Structures are given as structure tokens and as C-alpha cells.
PDB file of C-alpha atoms in Angstrom:
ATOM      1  CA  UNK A 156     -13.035  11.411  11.319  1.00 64.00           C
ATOM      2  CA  UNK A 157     -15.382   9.234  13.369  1.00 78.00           C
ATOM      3  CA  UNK A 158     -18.303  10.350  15.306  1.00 89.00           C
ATOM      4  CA  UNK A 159     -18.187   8.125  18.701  1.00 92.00           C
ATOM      5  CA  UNK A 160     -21.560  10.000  19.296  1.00 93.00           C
ATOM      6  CA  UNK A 161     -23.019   7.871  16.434  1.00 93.00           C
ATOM      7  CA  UNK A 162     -22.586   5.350  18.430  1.00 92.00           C
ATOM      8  CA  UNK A 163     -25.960   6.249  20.757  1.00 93.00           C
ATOM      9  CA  UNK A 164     -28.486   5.029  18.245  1.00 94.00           C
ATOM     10  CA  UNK A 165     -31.642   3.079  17.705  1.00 94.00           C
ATOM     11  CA  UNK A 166     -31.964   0.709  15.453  1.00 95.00           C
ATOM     12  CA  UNK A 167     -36.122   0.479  13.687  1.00 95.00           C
ATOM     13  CA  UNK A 168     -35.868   0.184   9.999  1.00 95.00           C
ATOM     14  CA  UNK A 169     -33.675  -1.457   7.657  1.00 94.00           C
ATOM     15  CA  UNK A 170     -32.355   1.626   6.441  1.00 95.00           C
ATOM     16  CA  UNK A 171     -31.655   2.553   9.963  1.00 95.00           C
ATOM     17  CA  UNK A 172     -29.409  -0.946  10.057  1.00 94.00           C
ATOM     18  CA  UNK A 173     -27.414   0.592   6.894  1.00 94.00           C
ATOM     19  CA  UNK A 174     -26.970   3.959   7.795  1.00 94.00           C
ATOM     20  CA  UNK A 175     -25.128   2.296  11.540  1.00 94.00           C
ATOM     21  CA  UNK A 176     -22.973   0.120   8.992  1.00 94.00           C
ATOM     22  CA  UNK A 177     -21.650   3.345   7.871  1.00 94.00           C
ATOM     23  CA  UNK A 178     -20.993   4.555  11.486  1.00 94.00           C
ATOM     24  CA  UNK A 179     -19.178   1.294  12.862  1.00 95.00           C
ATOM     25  CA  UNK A 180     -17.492   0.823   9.378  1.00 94.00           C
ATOM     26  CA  UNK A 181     -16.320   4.608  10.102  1.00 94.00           C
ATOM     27  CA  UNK A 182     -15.267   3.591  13.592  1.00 94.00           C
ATOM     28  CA  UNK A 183     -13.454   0.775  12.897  1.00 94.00           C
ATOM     29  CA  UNK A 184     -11.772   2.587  10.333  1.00 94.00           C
ATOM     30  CA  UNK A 185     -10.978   5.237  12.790  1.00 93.00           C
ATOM     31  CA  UNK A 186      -9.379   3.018  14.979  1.00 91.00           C
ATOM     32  CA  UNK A 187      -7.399   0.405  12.166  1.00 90.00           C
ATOM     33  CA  UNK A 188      -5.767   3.833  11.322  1.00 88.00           C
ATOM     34  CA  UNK A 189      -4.757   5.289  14.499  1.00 83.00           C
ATOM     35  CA  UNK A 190      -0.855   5.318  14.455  1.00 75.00           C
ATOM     36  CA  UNK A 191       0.377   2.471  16.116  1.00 69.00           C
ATOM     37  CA  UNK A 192       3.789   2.821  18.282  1.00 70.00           C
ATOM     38  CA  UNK A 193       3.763   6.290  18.170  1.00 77.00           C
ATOM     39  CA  UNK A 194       1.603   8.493  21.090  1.00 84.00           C
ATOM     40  CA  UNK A 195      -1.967   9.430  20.748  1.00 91.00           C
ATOM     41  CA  UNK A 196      -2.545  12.773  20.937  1.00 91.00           C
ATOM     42  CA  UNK A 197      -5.118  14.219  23.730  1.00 93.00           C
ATOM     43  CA  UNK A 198      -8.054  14.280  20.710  1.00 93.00           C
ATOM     44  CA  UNK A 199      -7.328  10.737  20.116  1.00 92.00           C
ATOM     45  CA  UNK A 200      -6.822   9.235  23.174  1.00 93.00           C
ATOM     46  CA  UNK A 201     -10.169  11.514  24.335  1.00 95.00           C
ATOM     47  CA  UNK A 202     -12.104  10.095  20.977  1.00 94.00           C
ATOM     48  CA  UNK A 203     -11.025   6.458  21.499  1.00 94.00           C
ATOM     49  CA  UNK A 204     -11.803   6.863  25.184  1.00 96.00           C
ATOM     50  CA  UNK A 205     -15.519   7.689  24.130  1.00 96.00           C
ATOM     51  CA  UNK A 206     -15.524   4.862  21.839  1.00 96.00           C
ATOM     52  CA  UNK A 207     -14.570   2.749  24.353  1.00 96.00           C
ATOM     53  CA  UNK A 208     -17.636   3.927  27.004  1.00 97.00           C
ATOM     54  CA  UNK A 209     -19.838   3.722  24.151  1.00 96.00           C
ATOM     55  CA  UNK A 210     -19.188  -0.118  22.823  1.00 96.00           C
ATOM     56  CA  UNK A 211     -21.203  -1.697  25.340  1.00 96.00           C
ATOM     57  CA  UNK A 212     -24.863   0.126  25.319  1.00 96.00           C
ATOM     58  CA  UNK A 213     -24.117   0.002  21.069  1.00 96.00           C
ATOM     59  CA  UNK A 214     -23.911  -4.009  21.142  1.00 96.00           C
ATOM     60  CA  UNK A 215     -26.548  -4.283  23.232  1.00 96.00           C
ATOM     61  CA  UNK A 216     -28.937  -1.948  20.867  1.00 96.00           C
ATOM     62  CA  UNK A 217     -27.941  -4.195  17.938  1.00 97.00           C
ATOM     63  CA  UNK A 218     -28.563  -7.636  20.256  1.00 96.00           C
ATOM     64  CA  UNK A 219     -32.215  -5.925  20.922  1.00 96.00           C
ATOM     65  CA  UNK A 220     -32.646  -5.140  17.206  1.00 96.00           C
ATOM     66  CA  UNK A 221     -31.818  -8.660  15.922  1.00 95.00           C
ATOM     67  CA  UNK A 222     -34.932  -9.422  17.784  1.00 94.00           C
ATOM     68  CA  UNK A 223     -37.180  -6.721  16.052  1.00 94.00           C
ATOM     69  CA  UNK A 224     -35.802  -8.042  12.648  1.00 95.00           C
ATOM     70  CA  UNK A 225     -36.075 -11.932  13.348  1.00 91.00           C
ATOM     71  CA  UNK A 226     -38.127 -12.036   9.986  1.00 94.00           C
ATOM     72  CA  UNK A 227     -35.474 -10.808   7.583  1.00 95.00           C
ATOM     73  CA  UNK A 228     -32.727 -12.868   7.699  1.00 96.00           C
ATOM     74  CA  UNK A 229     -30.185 -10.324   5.376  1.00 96.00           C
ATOM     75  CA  UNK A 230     -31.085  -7.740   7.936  1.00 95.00           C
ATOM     76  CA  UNK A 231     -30.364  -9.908  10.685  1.00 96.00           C
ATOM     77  CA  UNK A 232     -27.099 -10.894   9.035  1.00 96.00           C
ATOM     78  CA  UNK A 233     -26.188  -7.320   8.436  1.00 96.00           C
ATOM     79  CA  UNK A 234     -26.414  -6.229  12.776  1.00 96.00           C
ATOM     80  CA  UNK A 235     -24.454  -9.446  13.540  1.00 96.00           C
ATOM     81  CA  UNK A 236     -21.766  -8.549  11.288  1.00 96.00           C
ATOM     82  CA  UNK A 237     -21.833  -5.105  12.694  1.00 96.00           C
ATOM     83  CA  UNK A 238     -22.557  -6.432  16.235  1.00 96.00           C
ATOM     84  CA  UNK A 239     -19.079  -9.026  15.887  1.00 97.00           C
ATOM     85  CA  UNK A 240     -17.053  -6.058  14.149  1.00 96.00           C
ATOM     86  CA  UNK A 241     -17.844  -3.505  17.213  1.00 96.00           C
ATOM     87  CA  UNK A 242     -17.717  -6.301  19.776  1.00 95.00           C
ATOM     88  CA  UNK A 243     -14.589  -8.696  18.704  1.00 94.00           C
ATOM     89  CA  UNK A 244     -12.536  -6.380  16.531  1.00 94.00           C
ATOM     90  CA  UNK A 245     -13.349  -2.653  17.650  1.00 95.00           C
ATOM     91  CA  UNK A 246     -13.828  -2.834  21.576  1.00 95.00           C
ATOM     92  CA  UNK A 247     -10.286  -5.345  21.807  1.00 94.00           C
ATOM     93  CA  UNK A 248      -8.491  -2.695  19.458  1.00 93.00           C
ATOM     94  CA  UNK A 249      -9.583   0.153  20.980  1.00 94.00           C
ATOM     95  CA  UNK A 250      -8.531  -1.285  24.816  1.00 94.00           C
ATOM     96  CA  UNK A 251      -5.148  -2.680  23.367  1.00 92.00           C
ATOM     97  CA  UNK A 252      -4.504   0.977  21.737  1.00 92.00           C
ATOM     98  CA  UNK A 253      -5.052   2.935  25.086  1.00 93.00           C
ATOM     99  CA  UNK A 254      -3.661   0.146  27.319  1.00 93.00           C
ATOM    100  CA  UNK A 255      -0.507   0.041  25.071  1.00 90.00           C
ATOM    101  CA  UNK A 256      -0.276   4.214  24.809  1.00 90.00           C
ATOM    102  CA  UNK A 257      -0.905   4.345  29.038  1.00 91.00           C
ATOM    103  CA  UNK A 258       2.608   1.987  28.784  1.00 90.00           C
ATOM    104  CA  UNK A 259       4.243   4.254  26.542  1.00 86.00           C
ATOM    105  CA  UNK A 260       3.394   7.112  28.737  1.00 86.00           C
ATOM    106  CA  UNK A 261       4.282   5.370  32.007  1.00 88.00           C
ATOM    107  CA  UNK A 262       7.591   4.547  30.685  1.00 86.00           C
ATOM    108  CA  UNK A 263       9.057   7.882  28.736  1.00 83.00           C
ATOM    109  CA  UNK A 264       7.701   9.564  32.629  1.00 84.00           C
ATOM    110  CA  UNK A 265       9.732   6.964  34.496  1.00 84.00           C
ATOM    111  CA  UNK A 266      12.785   7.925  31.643  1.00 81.00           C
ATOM    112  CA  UNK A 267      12.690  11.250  32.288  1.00 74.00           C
ATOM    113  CA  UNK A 268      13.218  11.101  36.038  1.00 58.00           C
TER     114      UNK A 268
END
């Protein structure tokens, strides 16, 4: 399961770049699997909810760490593709998941009045 915790990091070596590959990879994962058209449960609506809050202060720690790694292009390369994946994929699945289960919800309560 994915760790939206991870997502409150700092980004100073290369390996540092790697080892938050394996946390966005493990988010984005996280959310690509989370079962579409049927309701989240409280732990996932809570989990993407945190990934959601988290998103913006993660892009902008992988914007400031393009900077620190201006030198070494693969590096740089690496972050952006993390930096696009969180930003462009992530954050717009994420919002579209709890914006489509707040729908769901709205409706079944209006249904059952």
C-alpha cells in the first residue's frame, strides 16, 4: 500500500532521487488501482485525501531539486519524469477519483430519501 507520508521528502543525492521514484511509482500505482465505479472506502478516500494535500509541497521539492542537480542531466531527467507523473497524471487522478466518489455519494443519499 502507499505511504502518502513519503511524500514529505527532500531531495540531496542521486540516490535520494531513486529511492522518491519508488515512492511516486508506489503512489501512482496506488491510485491506477483504486476501484473505479465502485465506493472508496473511509481508508481510501482518507489515503487519497492525504495524497491529494501532499502533491503540491512534493512538486515543488522536486522543481527546487532540478536546480541542485542542473549538472547531471539523467538526474535531472529522472525528477521531471517524477515531477510530470505526480503533477499531470497523479494529482488529476486523484481529484477525478474523490470528485467522482463525492457524486456517487451525493446521489445513492438523495436515492435513499
Amino acid at each position: 500500500m502507499a505511504d502518502p507520508d513519503k511524500l514529505v521528502f527532500s531531495i540531496q543525492t542521486v540516490e535520494d532521487a531513486k529511492d522518491i521514484k519508488e515512492v511516486i511509482t508506489d503512489i501512482y500505482d496506488y491510485v491506477d488501482y483504486t476501484p473505479f465505479g465502485e465506493p472508496l472506502s473511509e481508508e481510501e478516500k482518507n489515503t487519497l485525501q492525504k495524497i491529494q494535500d501532499l502533491i503540491p509541497s512534493a512538486i515543488t521539492e522536486l522543481n527546487d531539486a532540478l536546480s541542485r542537480f542542473d549538472d547531471d542531466p539523467e538526474t535531472c531527467e529522472l525528477i521531471t519524469s517524477m515531477r510530470d507523473l505526480l503533477q499531470y497524471t497523479v494529482a488529476c487522478d486523484v481529484s477525478w477519483t474523490l470528485e467522482e466518489d463525492k457524486k456517487r455519494v451525493e446521489e445513492s443519499e438523495k436515492e435513499g430519501k
